[in-house]
Amino acid sequence: MNPRAIDTDERPFVLIWEVTQACGLACKHCRADAKPRRHPDELSTAEGKSLLDDARRFGEGQLVVLSGGDPLARDDTVDLVDYGTDVGLRMTLTPSGTASLTRERIEALDEAGLRRMALSIDGGSAAAHDEFRGEPGSFEQTVQAARAAREAGLPLQINTTVCAETVGELPAVRDLVGDLGAALWSVFFLVPVGRGRVLTPLDPDRAESVMEWLSGVADEAPFGVKTTEAPHYRRVAIQRPRGSDRSARADDDPGGPPDGIGRRTGITAGDGFAFVSHVGDVYPSGFLPEPAGNVRAESVVDVYRDSELFRSLRDPDALRGKCGACSYRHVCGGSRSRAFAYTGDPLEADPLCAYVPDGYDGPLPEQSFGGRETSSAD
Ligand code: SF4
């Protein structure tokens, strides 16, 4: 489904449910600050099924991602995939690369109706990936799981975090994504939340050159390329010389073909995207931890459609700073999660973007977080 073929005032393109924060890995960048054990107050199986029933009110084929933590740290994951599929949802999963991701479980998920599996690979070698993931053997387990998913006929997505510590790995990861037969490579530009605060974001100029490189990869690769928390990838694609590929996807679009540029094409926090935490809080994204409601008390449909926070995030004219003055705000709009992480205001300018709109003479955002300054945007 094309993310802009739906009315994102009415429904998200993707609803993520963080089914647990439990995980056997200790990744340096973990948004969820994952723990070894399940939280005693996480949504139960019955509450989860009730959430899936409610999500179905968004419409037939609503895309739901079960994430974590490691969603396989729960023992009801296959049941949840089966239930969601039965009520008319498109169910996908982002398991961690651990020993629990066996061939048998992958086949059971496939039989339950899983539509896609997304696995994280942050380095092109076992040494680089395992160092980042904090677990020896994780690379090998992830690659084996990717091959098992393909053999089961499951479409595969590879997620990669890009920051100063991993940017040198991107060419090797690109090659691996092709070797594994993935349908989509999703490149996540670090937002410093959770344990990700210990990592170093790219500076805006480096981010710009990485996006230009990714746009070139998208021209050649047999798989799709999209960015997450870097909607200026769309602006970069528009600004590339005529004759180059002018398609680009940003944020979570695991299903559809690339869009044309020239209208708003991707999805961003609160606009085509919603996140339900392990205890039921509803956020615009997992990287924008500002709750707008809780599914134990309210319908996720009502929170998405009607809450003040979600509605403001769907209004490009509500943006502030240079994003508010930018002629690309209707096709880009900047990462609302990153603006929130740095300023506490989700409508402020995205400090990762190197572009300065013509005639703009207001303040430029700085990447300053936790006492570490990386670069200003000019
Ligand atoms: S200034 Fe903001 S809206 Fe304009 S391209 Fe950069 S991030 Fe996007």
XYZ file of C-alpha atoms and ligand atoms in Angstrom:
386
model
C 0.000 0.000 0.000
C 1.244 3.465 -0.856
C 1.540 5.418 2.410
C 0.036 8.526 0.817
C -2.832 6.574 -0.745
C -4.415 6.692 2.698
C -5.783 9.715 4.511
C -3.318 10.055 7.385
C -5.747 12.289 9.271
C -7.905 9.165 9.602
C -5.426 6.319 9.999
C -1.713 5.685 10.331
C 0.129 3.892 7.593
C 1.856 1.913 10.334
C 0.921 1.244 13.951
C 3.803 -0.050 16.052
C 3.097 -1.960 19.233
C 6.107 -2.444 21.492
C 4.883 -5.731 22.960
C 7.698 -5.871 25.533
C 10.928 -4.147 26.495
C 12.513 -7.472 27.437
C 15.476 -8.494 25.266
C 18.543 -10.688 25.529
C 20.733 -8.106 23.796
C 22.200 -4.898 25.210
C 22.504 -2.751 22.080
C 24.303 0.553 22.442
C 21.541 2.501 20.702
C 18.450 0.850 22.214
C 15.496 3.245 22.152
C 13.611 1.065 24.616
C 16.556 0.810 27.038
C 15.664 -2.880 26.960
C 15.771 -5.028 30.099
C 16.459 -8.734 30.580
C 12.986 -9.350 32.046
C 9.443 -8.476 31.049
C 7.792 -5.519 32.786
C 5.091 -6.717 35.214
C 2.628 -4.117 33.887
C 3.053 -4.736 30.144
C -0.144 -5.305 28.162
C -1.472 -8.845 28.663
C -2.456 -11.181 25.850
C -6.130 -10.236 26.322
C -5.327 -6.510 26.369
C -3.164 -6.957 23.281
C -5.962 -8.676 21.395
C -8.317 -5.905 22.436
C -5.784 -3.405 21.036
C -5.665 -5.343 17.754
C -9.486 -5.351 17.576
C -9.415 -1.588 18.101
C -6.649 -1.125 15.483
C -8.897 -2.877 12.966
C -11.235 0.143 13.255
C -8.607 2.094 11.289
C -9.595 -0.063 8.338
C -9.042 -3.321 6.494
C -5.375 -4.243 6.095
C -4.073 -1.827 8.725
C -0.326 -2.452 9.035
C 0.791 -3.411 12.555
C 4.422 -3.928 13.586
C 5.112 -5.956 16.732
C 8.372 -4.572 18.120
C 10.347 -4.557 21.349
C 12.693 -5.136 23.052
C 12.520 -8.526 21.507
C 8.892 -9.426 20.700
C 9.890 -13.097 20.917
C 10.658 -12.586 24.623
C 6.874 -13.032 25.001
C 5.464 -16.519 24.597
C 2.275 -15.336 22.856
C 3.841 -13.650 19.816
C 2.738 -16.278 17.304
C -0.765 -16.178 18.812
C -0.864 -12.377 18.442
C 0.235 -12.577 14.799
C -2.420 -15.230 14.169
C -5.122 -13.187 15.903
C -4.219 -9.949 14.138
C -4.222 -11.691 10.765
C -7.636 -13.247 11.475
C -9.234 -9.883 12.262
C -7.910 -8.354 9.021
C -4.631 -6.676 9.964
C -1.305 -6.957 8.136
C 1.082 -8.182 10.838
C 4.865 -7.679 10.732
C 7.594 -8.288 13.311
C 10.995 -6.897 14.360
C 12.642 -9.698 16.375
C 16.115 -9.408 17.865
C 18.971 -11.523 16.531
C 19.156 -13.979 19.405
C 19.106 -17.754 19.870
C 15.301 -17.569 20.353
C 14.883 -16.707 16.660
C 14.905 -20.296 15.489
C 13.895 -21.688 12.091
C 10.899 -23.374 13.786
C 9.642 -20.078 15.208
C 10.102 -18.328 11.882
C 8.074 -21.043 10.152
C 5.369 -20.818 12.845
C 5.178 -17.040 12.356
C 4.928 -17.521 8.619
C 2.074 -20.002 9.065
C 0.336 -17.564 11.425
C 0.205 -15.041 8.575
C 3.224 -12.806 9.186
C 3.699 -10.441 6.217
C 7.272 -9.297 6.759
C 10.171 -9.745 9.158
C 12.582 -6.881 9.862
C 16.036 -7.667 11.252
C 18.743 -5.254 12.380
C 22.242 -5.364 10.929
C 24.558 -2.508 11.885
C 27.879 -3.778 10.574
C 29.077 -5.698 7.556
C 31.093 -8.156 9.667
C 30.496 -10.167 12.824
C 33.077 -8.090 14.695
C 31.489 -4.730 13.812
C 27.863 -5.813 14.327
C 28.430 -7.759 17.546
C 30.438 -4.913 19.057
C 27.530 -2.540 18.390
C 24.893 -5.009 19.552
C 26.806 -5.973 22.697
C 26.434 -9.718 22.119
C 28.968 -12.072 20.489
C 27.215 -14.337 17.993
C 24.381 -11.901 17.233
C 25.571 -11.271 13.669
C 25.645 -14.963 12.822
C 22.234 -15.590 14.392
C 20.750 -12.633 12.520
C 22.158 -13.740 9.163
C 20.925 -17.307 9.734
C 17.471 -15.977 10.644
C 17.429 -13.803 7.528
C 18.206 -16.821 5.352
C 15.556 -18.907 7.150
C 12.981 -16.161 6.602
C 13.754 -16.027 2.883
C 13.595 -19.832 2.640
C 10.174 -19.716 4.306
C 9.108 -17.175 1.674
C 8.866 -14.292 4.149
C 9.739 -10.863 2.728
C 12.713 -9.439 4.577
C 13.587 -5.928 5.692
C 17.012 -4.978 7.071
C 17.243 -2.066 9.514
C 20.534 -0.252 10.064
C 21.334 2.501 12.549
C 23.595 5.201 11.163
C 25.702 7.322 13.507
C 29.400 8.220 13.714
C 30.180 4.751 15.099
C 28.556 2.858 12.181
C 28.673 5.144 9.139
C 31.848 3.493 7.805
C 30.009 0.153 7.698
C 27.276 1.289 5.306
C 28.874 0.054 2.035
C 29.453 -3.425 3.518
C 25.927 -3.548 4.943
C 24.512 -2.502 1.561
C 26.268 -5.484 -0.032
C 24.943 -7.816 2.661
C 21.373 -6.544 2.219
C 21.642 -7.503 -1.458
C 23.194 -10.913 -0.705
C 20.372 -11.731 1.727
C 17.694 -10.951 -0.859
C 16.007 -8.311 1.280
C 13.109 -6.353 -0.166
C 13.896 -3.158 1.709
C 16.822 -1.490 3.474
C 15.708 0.931 6.184
C 18.422 3.314 7.362
C 17.679 4.903 10.713
C 19.418 8.199 11.448
C 20.104 8.112 15.176
C 17.812 10.062 17.478
C 19.455 10.324 20.897
C 16.843 8.715 23.161
C 17.216 5.747 25.526
C 20.691 4.210 25.389
C 21.218 5.966 22.033
C 22.392 8.990 24.025
C 25.831 7.400 24.395
C 26.316 7.345 20.608
C 27.412 10.208 18.364
C 24.926 11.467 15.753
C 26.287 12.444 12.347
C 26.784 16.155 11.839
C 24.391 17.747 9.286
C 26.925 17.898 6.441
C 27.854 14.237 6.848
C 24.183 13.278 7.061
C 23.588 15.168 3.809
C 26.363 13.273 2.005
C 25.083 9.932 3.377
C 21.591 10.729 2.045
C 23.041 11.594 -1.371
C 24.937 8.290 -1.307
C 21.760 6.409 -0.323
C 19.874 8.034 -3.169
C 22.554 6.670 -5.513
C 22.248 3.213 -3.931
C 18.485 3.355 -4.526
C 19.168 3.985 -8.243
C 21.135 0.752 -8.560
C 20.041 -1.708 -5.905
C 17.546 -4.537 -6.441
C 15.980 -3.633 -3.075
C 14.160 -0.521 -1.905
C 15.913 2.055 0.262
C 14.191 4.227 2.817
C 15.232 6.361 5.738
C 13.750 6.555 9.204
C 13.825 9.823 11.183
C 15.428 11.571 8.196
C 12.584 12.918 6.028
C 15.020 15.414 4.429
C 16.039 12.430 2.301
C 13.056 13.489 0.194
C 14.416 17.034 -0.123
C 17.835 15.643 -1.068
C 16.212 13.480 -3.778
C 14.372 16.490 -5.209
C 17.561 18.551 -5.260
C 19.629 15.885 -7.035
C 20.533 16.736 -10.669
C 17.915 16.062 -13.322
C 18.146 12.578 -14.750
C 18.877 10.926 -11.427
C 16.306 8.829 -9.631
C 13.780 11.190 -8.080
C 12.107 8.650 -5.868
C 12.808 8.392 -2.195
C 11.066 7.012 0.783
C 11.378 8.214 4.292
C 10.130 6.717 7.499
C 8.314 3.483 7.891
C 6.976 2.294 4.586
C 7.479 -1.446 4.553
C 4.876 -2.231 1.958
C 4.504 0.043 -1.011
C 6.416 1.098 -4.097
C 8.498 4.287 -4.119
C 6.474 7.454 -4.450
C 6.920 10.337 -6.816
C 8.386 13.463 -5.322
C 6.494 16.749 -5.450
C 3.875 16.081 -2.817
C 4.173 14.785 0.686
C 5.384 11.252 0.193
C 6.401 9.608 3.405
C 5.181 9.478 6.940
C 6.475 11.029 10.124
C 5.732 10.896 13.832
C 2.011 11.323 14.372
C 1.351 11.725 10.639
C 0.870 8.225 9.272
C 2.675 6.758 12.254
C 1.687 5.833 15.820
C 3.382 3.867 18.587
C 1.885 1.987 21.548
C 4.337 1.302 24.372
C 4.614 -1.939 26.365
C 2.330 -0.453 29.054
C -0.149 0.998 26.568
C 0.942 4.642 26.262
C 0.282 6.084 22.797
C 3.140 8.139 21.330
C 3.559 9.748 17.900
C 6.644 7.527 17.508
C 8.918 5.405 19.657
C 11.508 8.160 19.411
C 9.075 10.869 20.549
C 8.115 9.686 24.040
C 5.356 12.214 24.684
C 2.156 10.321 25.583
C -1.144 11.441 24.085
C -3.246 8.748 25.793
C -3.237 5.140 26.998
C -5.031 2.224 25.358
C -6.193 0.937 28.760
C -8.417 4.019 29.006
C -8.908 5.192 25.412
C -9.157 3.928 21.870
C -5.895 4.229 19.936
C -8.054 5.290 16.979
C -9.476 8.251 18.906
C -6.042 9.266 20.243
C -4.534 9.143 16.750
C -7.336 11.100 15.095
C -8.278 13.614 17.749
C -5.523 14.304 20.280
C -4.031 17.791 20.137
C -0.481 16.439 19.896
C -1.166 14.178 16.902
C -3.213 16.847 15.131
C -0.477 19.462 15.515
C 2.111 17.040 14.100
C -0.019 16.659 10.958
C 0.016 20.409 10.270
C 3.156 21.514 8.338
C 2.183 25.130 8.916
C 2.487 24.635 12.686
C 6.254 24.007 12.391
C 8.649 26.491 13.944
C 12.135 27.775 13.196
C 13.654 27.129 9.806
C 11.407 24.089 9.199
C 8.415 26.433 9.507
C 9.990 28.782 6.943
C 11.054 26.030 4.560
C 9.392 25.511 1.191
C 10.074 21.764 1.577
C 8.017 21.499 4.782
C 5.124 19.830 2.942
C 7.359 17.092 1.497
C 9.745 16.864 4.434
C 8.911 18.634 7.677
C 12.009 17.340 9.491
C 12.177 14.706 12.188
C 9.740 15.695 14.907
C 11.342 13.121 17.205
C 14.801 14.664 16.851
C 13.414 18.175 17.391
C 11.769 16.906 20.593
C 14.936 15.124 21.764
C 17.039 18.271 21.455
C 14.573 21.017 22.387
C 11.622 19.412 24.180
C 9.358 20.932 21.474
C 8.250 18.501 18.738
C 7.394 21.400 16.389
C 10.863 22.993 16.442
C 13.411 22.693 13.616
C 15.259 19.418 13.020
C 18.933 20.027 13.927
C 20.202 17.290 11.578
C 19.239 19.190 8.405
C 21.957 21.198 6.631
C 19.531 23.141 4.439
C 18.853 26.817 5.149
C 15.765 28.158 3.336
C 16.285 31.138 1.022
C 15.790 34.384 2.887
C 15.620 32.723 6.301
C 17.481 34.795 8.904
C 16.142 33.300 12.139
C 18.020 31.101 14.613
C 19.594 27.849 13.412
C 19.191 24.742 15.569
C 22.218 23.137 17.163
C 22.914 19.463 17.795
C 23.619 19.820 21.464
C 22.542 17.039 23.758
C 23.737 15.816 27.107
C 26.636 18.283 27.140
C 28.005 17.072 23.790
C 27.906 19.442 20.843
C 28.389 17.996 17.406
C 27.684 20.747 14.894
C 25.403 23.590 14.035
C 23.305 23.460 10.934
C 24.977 26.257 9.027
S 14.619 22.884 6.976
Fe 13.193 21.367 7.921
S 11.521 21.128 6.420
Fe 13.256 22.097 5.335
S 14.384 20.389 4.407
Fe 15.330 20.812 6.406
S 14.316 19.420 7.871
Fe 13.054 19.511 5.980
